């Protein structure tokens, strides 16, 4: 379009490129960034993600996990205040294909659950790494064996080759 051609010309000037709002800047990312700028997001081998802010971890499943699970029809989330040991099943997600278990990344206590999932459980599918978060937990144990995004992506690729 003409507007895009004009924008492309504008971005040839580095001063204008730096001054432009981030939403207008051209991007070089090969895939959409799900966690925009959060370096504090880590992933588990069992396909959960954890984003930690101010000592509280938000827990959810990855896009890969929701794809494997299929359409989620029910989320069996724990009660606020429930305590779990690391690697213990913290909740289950029921889909039309299977029941998936979500594991506690470390010893923790549930401080909040995503109430939206009671009415719209498929939010786990439509927005697994954002609006489809499952719960927030306060950790009493150490997070170990976590992956960053690149290492997690490599893990998923290796796992896919094994199938």
JSON list of C-alpha atoms in Angstrom, two decimals:
[
{"chain": "A", "resi": 1, "resn": "UNK", "atom": "CA", "xyz": [0.00, 0.00, 0.00]},
{"chain": "A", "resi": 2, "resn": "UNK", "atom": "CA", "xyz": [1.02, 3.61, -0.42]},
{"chain": "A", "resi": 3, "resn": "UNK", "atom": "CA", "xyz": [1.02, 4.18, 3.34]},
{"chain": "A", "resi": 4, "resn": "UNK", "atom": "CA", "xyz": [3.38, 1.25, 3.92]},
{"chain": "A", "resi": 5, "resn": "UNK", "atom": "CA", "xyz": [5.73, 2.51, 1.19]},
{"chain": "A", "resi": 6, "resn": "UNK", "atom": "CA", "xyz": [5.77, 5.93, 2.84]},
{"chain": "A", "resi": 7, "resn": "UNK", "atom": "CA", "xyz": [6.47, 4.35, 6.23]},
{"chain": "A", "resi": 8, "resn": "UNK", "atom": "CA", "xyz": [9.32, 2.30, 4.74]},
{"chain": "A", "resi": 9, "resn": "UNK", "atom": "CA", "xyz": [10.90, 5.52, 3.44]},
{"chain": "A", "resi": 10, "resn": "UNK", "atom": "CA", "xyz": [10.48, 7.22, 6.80]},
{"chain": "A", "resi": 11, "resn": "UNK", "atom": "CA", "xyz": [12.30, 4.38, 8.61]},
{"chain": "A", "resi": 12, "resn": "UNK", "atom": "CA", "xyz": [15.41, 4.79, 6.48]},
{"chain": "A", "resi": 13, "resn": "UNK", "atom": "CA", "xyz": [16.27, 7.74, 8.73]},
{"chain": "A", "resi": 14, "resn": "UNK", "atom": "CA", "xyz": [17.67, 6.32, 11.98]},
{"chain": "A", "resi": 15, "resn": "UNK", "atom": "CA", "xyz": [16.64, 9.43, 13.95]},
{"chain": "A", "resi": 16, "resn": "UNK", "atom": "CA", "xyz": [13.05, 9.01, 12.84]},
{"chain": "A", "resi": 17, "resn": "UNK", "atom": "CA", "xyz": [13.20, 5.26, 13.48]},
{"chain": "A", "resi": 18, "resn": "UNK", "atom": "CA", "xyz": [14.22, 5.85, 17.09]},
{"chain": "A", "resi": 19, "resn": "UNK", "atom": "CA", "xyz": [11.54, 8.53, 17.56]},
{"chain": "A", "resi": 20, "resn": "UNK", "atom": "CA", "xyz": [8.70, 6.43, 16.12]},
{"chain": "A", "resi": 21, "resn": "UNK", "atom": "CA", "xyz": [6.41, 4.62, 18.54]},
{"chain": "A", "resi": 22, "resn": "UNK", "atom": "CA", "xyz": [7.42, 0.97, 18.99]},
{"chain": "A", "resi": 23, "resn": "UNK", "atom": "CA", "xyz": [4.19, -0.24, 17.43]},
{"chain": "A", "resi": 24, "resn": "UNK", "atom": "CA", "xyz": [5.16, 1.43, 14.11]},
{"chain": "A", "resi": 25, "resn": "UNK", "atom": "CA", "xyz": [8.76, 0.24, 14.03]},
{"chain": "A", "resi": 26, "resn": "UNK", "atom": "CA", "xyz": [9.52, -2.58, 11.61]},
{"chain": "A", "resi": 27, "resn": "UNK", "atom": "CA", "xyz": [10.37, -5.83, 13.33]},
{"chain": "A", "resi": 28, "resn": "UNK", "atom": "CA", "xyz": [12.85, -8.54, 12.51]},
{"chain": "A", "resi": 29, "resn": "UNK", "atom": "CA", "xyz": [11.24, -11.29, 14.61]},
{"chain": "A", "resi": 30, "resn": "UNK", "atom": "CA", "xyz": [10.47, -14.45, 12.68]},
{"chain": "A", "resi": 31, "resn": "UNK", "atom": "CA", "xyz": [7.45, -15.31, 14.83]},
{"chain": "A", "resi": 32, "resn": "UNK", "atom": "CA", "xyz": [5.09, -13.31, 17.01]},
{"chain": "A", "resi": 33, "resn": "UNK", "atom": "CA", "xyz": [6.53, -12.51, 20.40]},
{"chain": "A", "resi": 34, "resn": "UNK", "atom": "CA", "xyz": [4.16, -13.82, 23.05]},
{"chain": "A", "resi": 35, "resn": "UNK", "atom": "CA", "xyz": [5.82, -12.41, 26.16]},
{"chain": "A", "resi": 36, "resn": "UNK", "atom": "CA", "xyz": [6.74, -8.95, 24.95]},
{"chain": "A", "resi": 37, "resn": "UNK", "atom": "CA", "xyz": [10.05, -8.07, 26.55]},
{"chain": "A", "resi": 38, "resn": "UNK", "atom": "CA", "xyz": [9.77, -10.25, 29.64]},
{"chain": "A", "resi": 39, "resn": "UNK", "atom": "CA", "xyz": [13.11, -11.92, 30.29]},
{"chain": "A", "resi": 40, "resn": "UNK", "atom": "CA", "xyz": [11.73, -13.33, 33.54]},
{"chain": "A", "resi": 41, "resn": "UNK", "atom": "CA", "xyz": [9.62, -15.96, 31.75]},
{"chain": "A", "resi": 42, "resn": "UNK", "atom": "CA", "xyz": [10.91, -19.51, 32.02]},
{"chain": "A", "resi": 43, "resn": "UNK", "atom": "CA", "xyz": [9.60, -22.82, 30.76]},
{"chain": "A", "resi": 44, "resn": "UNK", "atom": "CA", "xyz": [9.41, -26.32, 32.18]},
{"chain": "A", "resi": 45, "resn": "UNK", "atom": "CA", "xyz": [10.21, -29.55, 30.35]},
{"chain": "A", "resi": 46, "resn": "UNK", "atom": "CA", "xyz": [6.57, -30.53, 30.95]},
{"chain": "A", "resi": 47, "resn": "UNK", "atom": "CA", "xyz": [5.34, -27.52, 28.89]},
{"chain": "A", "resi": 48, "resn": "UNK", "atom": "CA", "xyz": [4.38, -25.04, 31.58]},
{"chain": "A", "resi": 49, "resn": "UNK", "atom": "CA", "xyz": [5.58, -21.42, 31.66]},
{"chain": "A", "resi": 50, "resn": "UNK", "atom": "CA", "xyz": [6.22, -19.22, 34.67]},
{"chain": "A", "resi": 51, "resn": "UNK", "atom": "CA", "xyz": [6.47, -15.44, 34.68]},
{"chain": "A", "resi": 52, "resn": "UNK", "atom": "CA", "xyz": [7.75, -14.07, 37.98]},
{"chain": "A", "resi": 53, "resn": "UNK", "atom": "CA", "xyz": [7.00, -10.55, 39.18]},
{"chain": "A", "resi": 54, "resn": "UNK", "atom": "CA", "xyz": [7.49, -9.25, 42.73]},
{"chain": "A", "resi": 55, "resn": "UNK", "atom": "CA", "xyz": [7.92, -12.74, 44.19]},
{"chain": "A", "resi": 56, "resn": "UNK", "atom": "CA", "xyz": [4.73, -14.13, 42.62]},
{"chain": "A", "resi": 57, "resn": "UNK", "atom": "CA", "xyz": [4.83, -16.54, 39.70]},
{"chain": "A", "resi": 58, "resn": "UNK", "atom": "CA", "xyz": [2.08, -16.64, 37.10]},
{"chain": "A", "resi": 59, "resn": "UNK", "atom": "CA", "xyz": [1.72, -20.19, 35.77]},
{"chain": "A", "resi": 60, "resn": "UNK", "atom": "CA", "xyz": [0.22, -21.40, 32.51]},
{"chain": "A", "resi": 61, "resn": "UNK", "atom": "CA", "xyz": [0.72, -23.92, 29.72]},
{"chain": "A", "resi": 62, "resn": "UNK", "atom": "CA", "xyz": [2.59, -23.25, 26.51]},
{"chain": "A", "resi": 63, "resn": "UNK", "atom": "CA", "xyz": [1.11, -22.90, 23.06]},
{"chain": "A", "resi": 64, "resn": "UNK", "atom": "CA", "xyz": [2.64, -26.29, 22.20]},
{"chain": "A", "resi": 65, "resn": "UNK", "atom": "CA", "xyz": [0.89, -27.92, 25.18]},
{"chain": "A", "resi": 66, "resn": "UNK", "atom": "CA", "xyz": [-2.52, -26.49, 24.33]},
{"chain": "A", "resi": 67, "resn": "UNK", "atom": "CA", "xyz": [-2.10, -27.68, 20.74]},
{"chain": "A", "resi": 68, "resn": "UNK", "atom": "CA", "xyz": [-1.36, -31.20, 21.93]},
{"chain": "A", "resi": 69, "resn": "UNK", "atom": "CA", "xyz": [-4.26, -31.14, 24.40]},
{"chain": "A", "resi": 70, "resn": "UNK", "atom": "CA", "xyz": [-6.94, -29.89, 22.03]},
{"chain": "A", "resi": 71, "resn": "UNK", "atom": "CA", "xyz": [-9.92, -27.73, 22.95]},
{"chain": "A", "resi": 72, "resn": "UNK", "atom": "CA", "xyz": [-10.03, -27.31, 26.73]},
{"chain": "A", "resi": 73, "resn": "UNK", "atom": "CA", "xyz": [-13.58, -27.77, 28.06]},
{"chain": "A", "resi": 74, "resn": "UNK", "atom": "CA", "xyz": [-12.90, -27.73, 31.81]},
{"chain": "A", "resi": 75, "resn": "UNK", "atom": "CA", "xyz": [-10.15, -26.39, 34.09]},
{"chain": "A", "resi": 76, "resn": "UNK", "atom": "CA", "xyz": [-9.91, -28.05, 37.51]},
{"chain": "A", "resi": 77, "resn": "UNK", "atom": "CA", "xyz": [-7.99, -25.31, 39.32]},
{"chain": "A", "resi": 78, "resn": "UNK", "atom": "CA", "xyz": [-6.89, -25.53, 42.96]},
{"chain": "A", "resi": 79, "resn": "UNK", "atom": "CA", "xyz": [-8.26, -23.43, 45.79]},
{"chain": "A", "resi": 80, "resn": "UNK", "atom": "CA", "xyz": [-6.45, -20.26, 46.83]},
{"chain": "A", "resi": 81, "resn": "UNK", "atom": "CA", "xyz": [-4.23, -21.19, 49.77]},
{"chain": "A", "resi": 82, "resn": "UNK", "atom": "CA", "xyz": [-3.58, -24.74, 48.53]},
{"chain": "A", "resi": 83, "resn": "UNK", "atom": "CA", "xyz": [0.06, -25.81, 48.87]},
{"chain": "A", "resi": 84, "resn": "UNK", "atom": "CA", "xyz": [1.97, -28.09, 46.53]},
{"chain": "A", "resi": 85, "resn": "UNK", "atom": "CA", "xyz": [5.38, -29.74, 46.37]},
{"chain": "A", "resi": 86, "resn": "UNK", "atom": "CA", "xyz": [7.51, -29.33, 43.26]},
{"chain": "A", "resi": 87, "resn": "UNK", "atom": "CA", "xyz": [6.53, -31.68, 40.39]},
{"chain": "A", "resi": 88, "resn": "UNK", "atom": "CA", "xyz": [3.21, -32.48, 42.08]},
{"chain": "A", "resi": 89, "resn": "UNK", "atom": "CA", "xyz": [0.04, -32.17, 39.95]},
{"chain": "A", "resi": 90, "resn": "UNK", "atom": "CA", "xyz": [-1.26, -28.67, 40.66]},
{"chain": "A", "resi": 91, "resn": "UNK", "atom": "CA", "xyz": [-4.31, -28.79, 38.37]},
{"chain": "A", "resi": 92, "resn": "UNK", "atom": "CA", "xyz": [-5.87, -30.68, 35.48]},
{"chain": "A", "resi": 93, "resn": "UNK", "atom": "CA", "xyz": [-7.17, -29.46, 32.15]},
{"chain": "A", "resi": 94, "resn": "UNK", "atom": "CA", "xyz": [-9.87, -31.53, 30.49]},
{"chain": "A", "resi": 95, "resn": "UNK", "atom": "CA", "xyz": [-10.16, -31.39, 26.72]},
{"chain": "A", "resi": 96, "resn": "UNK", "atom": "CA", "xyz": [-12.25, -33.19, 24.14]},
{"chain": "A", "resi": 97, "resn": "UNK", "atom": "CA", "xyz": [-9.21, -35.47, 23.55]},
{"chain": "A", "resi": 98, "resn": "UNK", "atom": "CA", "xyz": [-7.65, -36.03, 26.97]},
{"chain": "A", "resi": 99, "resn": "UNK", "atom": "CA", "xyz": [-7.03, -34.86, 30.52]},
{"chain": "A", "resi": 100, "resn": "UNK", "atom": "CA", "xyz": [-3.76, -32.99, 30.91]},
{"chain": "A", "resi": 101, "resn": "UNK", "atom": "CA", "xyz": [-1.94, -32.55, 34.18]},
{"chain": "A", "resi": 102, "resn": "UNK", "atom": "CA", "xyz": [-0.16, -29.32, 35.07]},
{"chain": "A", "resi": 103, "resn": "UNK", "atom": "CA", "xyz": [2.74, -29.65, 37.47]},
{"chain": "A", "resi": 104, "resn": "UNK", "atom": "CA", "xyz": [3.98, -27.35, 40.22]},
{"chain": "A", "resi": 105, "resn": "UNK", "atom": "CA", "xyz": [7.35, -25.95, 39.15]},
{"chain": "A", "resi": 106, "resn": "UNK", "atom": "CA", "xyz": [8.57, -25.89, 42.77]},
{"chain": "A", "resi": 107, "resn": "UNK", "atom": "CA", "xyz": [7.13, -25.94, 46.29]},
{"chain": "A", "resi": 108, "resn": "UNK", "atom": "CA", "xyz": [4.46, -23.24, 46.24]},
{"chain": "A", "resi": 109, "resn": "UNK", "atom": "CA", "xyz": [1.19, -21.84, 47.54]},
{"chain": "A", "resi": 110, "resn": "UNK", "atom": "CA", "xyz": [-1.65, -20.74, 45.26]},
{"chain": "A", "resi": 111, "resn": "UNK", "atom": "CA", "xyz": [-2.45, -17.05, 45.80]},
{"chain": "A", "resi": 112, "resn": "UNK", "atom": "CA", "xyz": [-4.86, -16.48, 42.88]},
{"chain": "A", "resi": 113, "resn": "UNK", "atom": "CA", "xyz": [-6.61, -18.48, 40.15]},
{"chain": "A", "resi": 114, "resn": "UNK", "atom": "CA", "xyz": [-7.80, -17.24, 36.75]},
{"chain": "A", "resi": 115, "resn": "UNK", "atom": "CA", "xyz": [-11.57, -17.04, 37.38]},
{"chain": "A", "resi": 116, "resn": "UNK", "atom": "CA", "xyz": [-12.23, -16.44, 33.66]},
{"chain": "A", "resi": 117, "resn": "UNK", "atom": "CA", "xyz": [-11.42, -20.08, 32.98]},
{"chain": "A", "resi": 118, "resn": "UNK", "atom": "CA", "xyz": [-14.49, -21.28, 34.92]},
{"chain": "A", "resi": 119, "resn": "UNK", "atom": "CA", "xyz": [-16.75, -19.67, 32.30]},
{"chain": "A", "resi": 120, "resn": "UNK", "atom": "CA", "xyz": [-14.46, -19.75, 29.24]},
{"chain": "A", "resi": 121, "resn": "UNK", "atom": "CA", "xyz": [-11.98, -22.64, 29.65]},
{"chain": "A", "resi": 122, "resn": "UNK", "atom": "CA", "xyz": [-11.01, -22.45, 25.96]},
{"chain": "A", "resi": 123, "resn": "UNK", "atom": "CA", "xyz": [-9.14, -19.21, 26.79]},
{"chain": "A", "resi": 124, "resn": "UNK", "atom": "CA", "xyz": [-6.31, -21.65, 27.55]},
{"chain": "A", "resi": 125, "resn": "UNK", "atom": "CA", "xyz": [-6.36, -22.48, 23.82]},
{"chain": "A", "resi": 126, "resn": "UNK", "atom": "CA", "xyz": [-6.93, -19.03, 22.36]},
{"chain": "A", "resi": 127, "resn": "UNK", "atom": "CA", "xyz": [-4.38, -17.25, 24.56]},
{"chain": "A", "resi": 128, "resn": "UNK", "atom": "CA", "xyz": [-2.26, -19.87, 26.38]},
{"chain": "A", "resi": 129, "resn": "UNK", "atom": "CA", "xyz": [0.70, -17.60, 27.14]},
{"chain": "A", "resi": 130, "resn": "UNK", "atom": "CA", "xyz": [-1.30, -14.49, 28.07]},
{"chain": "A", "resi": 131, "resn": "UNK", "atom": "CA", "xyz": [-5.02, -14.34, 29.03]},
{"chain": "A", "resi": 132, "resn": "UNK", "atom": "CA", "xyz": [-5.15, -18.11, 29.49]},
{"chain": "A", "resi": 133, "resn": "UNK", "atom": "CA", "xyz": [-2.85, -18.13, 32.54]},
{"chain": "A", "resi": 134, "resn": "UNK", "atom": "CA", "xyz": [-3.96, -20.66, 35.13]},
{"chain": "A", "resi": 135, "resn": "UNK", "atom": "CA", "xyz": [-2.90, -19.40, 38.55]},
{"chain": "A", "resi": 136, "resn": "UNK", "atom": "CA", "xyz": [-0.51, -17.25, 40.51]},
{"chain": "A", "resi": 137, "resn": "UNK", "atom": "CA", "xyz": [1.70, -18.87, 43.12]},
{"chain": "A", "resi": 138, "resn": "UNK", "atom": "CA", "xyz": [4.15, -17.82, 45.79]},
{"chain": "A", "resi": 139, "resn": "UNK", "atom": "CA", "xyz": [7.23, -20.04, 45.73]},
{"chain": "A", "resi": 140, "resn": "UNK", "atom": "CA", "xyz": [8.73, -21.52, 48.89]},
{"chain": "A", "resi": 141, "resn": "UNK", "atom": "CA", "xyz": [11.06, -23.78, 46.91]},
{"chain": "A", "resi": 142, "resn": "UNK", "atom": "CA", "xyz": [13.76, -23.14, 44.34]},
{"chain": "A", "resi": 143, "resn": "UNK", "atom": "CA", "xyz": [12.93, -23.10, 40.62]},
{"chain": "A", "resi": 144, "resn": "UNK", "atom": "CA", "xyz": [15.38, -25.52, 38.98]},
{"chain": "A", "resi": 145, "resn": "UNK", "atom": "CA", "xyz": [15.72, -27.08, 35.56]},
{"chain": "A", "resi": 146, "resn": "UNK", "atom": "CA", "xyz": [13.97, -24.21, 33.77]},
{"chain": "A", "resi": 147, "resn": "UNK", "atom": "CA", "xyz": [14.46, -23.27, 30.10]},
{"chain": "A", "resi": 148, "resn": "UNK", "atom": "CA", "xyz": [14.56, -19.87, 28.45]},
{"chain": "A", "resi": 149, "resn": "UNK", "atom": "CA", "xyz": [12.46, -19.49, 25.24]},
{"chain": "A", "resi": 150, "resn": "UNK", "atom": "CA", "xyz": [15.25, -20.65, 22.88]},
{"chain": "A", "resi": 151, "resn": "UNK", "atom": "CA", "xyz": [16.08, -23.73, 24.97]},
{"chain": "A", "resi": 152, "resn": "UNK", "atom": "CA", "xyz": [12.38, -24.58, 25.34]},
{"chain": "A", "resi": 153, "resn": "UNK", "atom": "CA", "xyz": [11.83, -24.28, 21.58]},
{"chain": "A", "resi": 154, "resn": "UNK", "atom": "CA", "xyz": [14.80, -26.62, 21.03]},
{"chain": "A", "resi": 155, "resn": "UNK", "atom": "CA", "xyz": [13.31, -29.05, 23.58]},
{"chain": "A", "resi": 156, "resn": "UNK", "atom": "CA", "xyz": [9.95, -29.05, 21.73]},
{"chain": "A", "resi": 157, "resn": "UNK", "atom": "CA", "xyz": [11.71, -29.67, 18.39]},
{"chain": "A", "resi": 158, "resn": "UNK", "atom": "CA", "xyz": [13.69, -32.58, 19.86]},
{"chain": "A", "resi": 159, "resn": "UNK", "atom": "CA", "xyz": [10.53, -34.03, 21.42]},
{"chain": "A", "resi": 160, "resn": "UNK", "atom": "CA", "xyz": [8.68, -33.77, 18.10]},
{"chain": "A", "resi": 161, "resn": "UNK", "atom": "CA", "xyz": [11.46, -35.72, 16.34]},
{"chain": "A", "resi": 162, "resn": "UNK", "atom": "CA", "xyz": [11.11, -38.54, 18.89]},
{"chain": "A", "resi": 163, "resn": "UNK", "atom": "CA", "xyz": [7.43, -39.05, 18.04]}
]
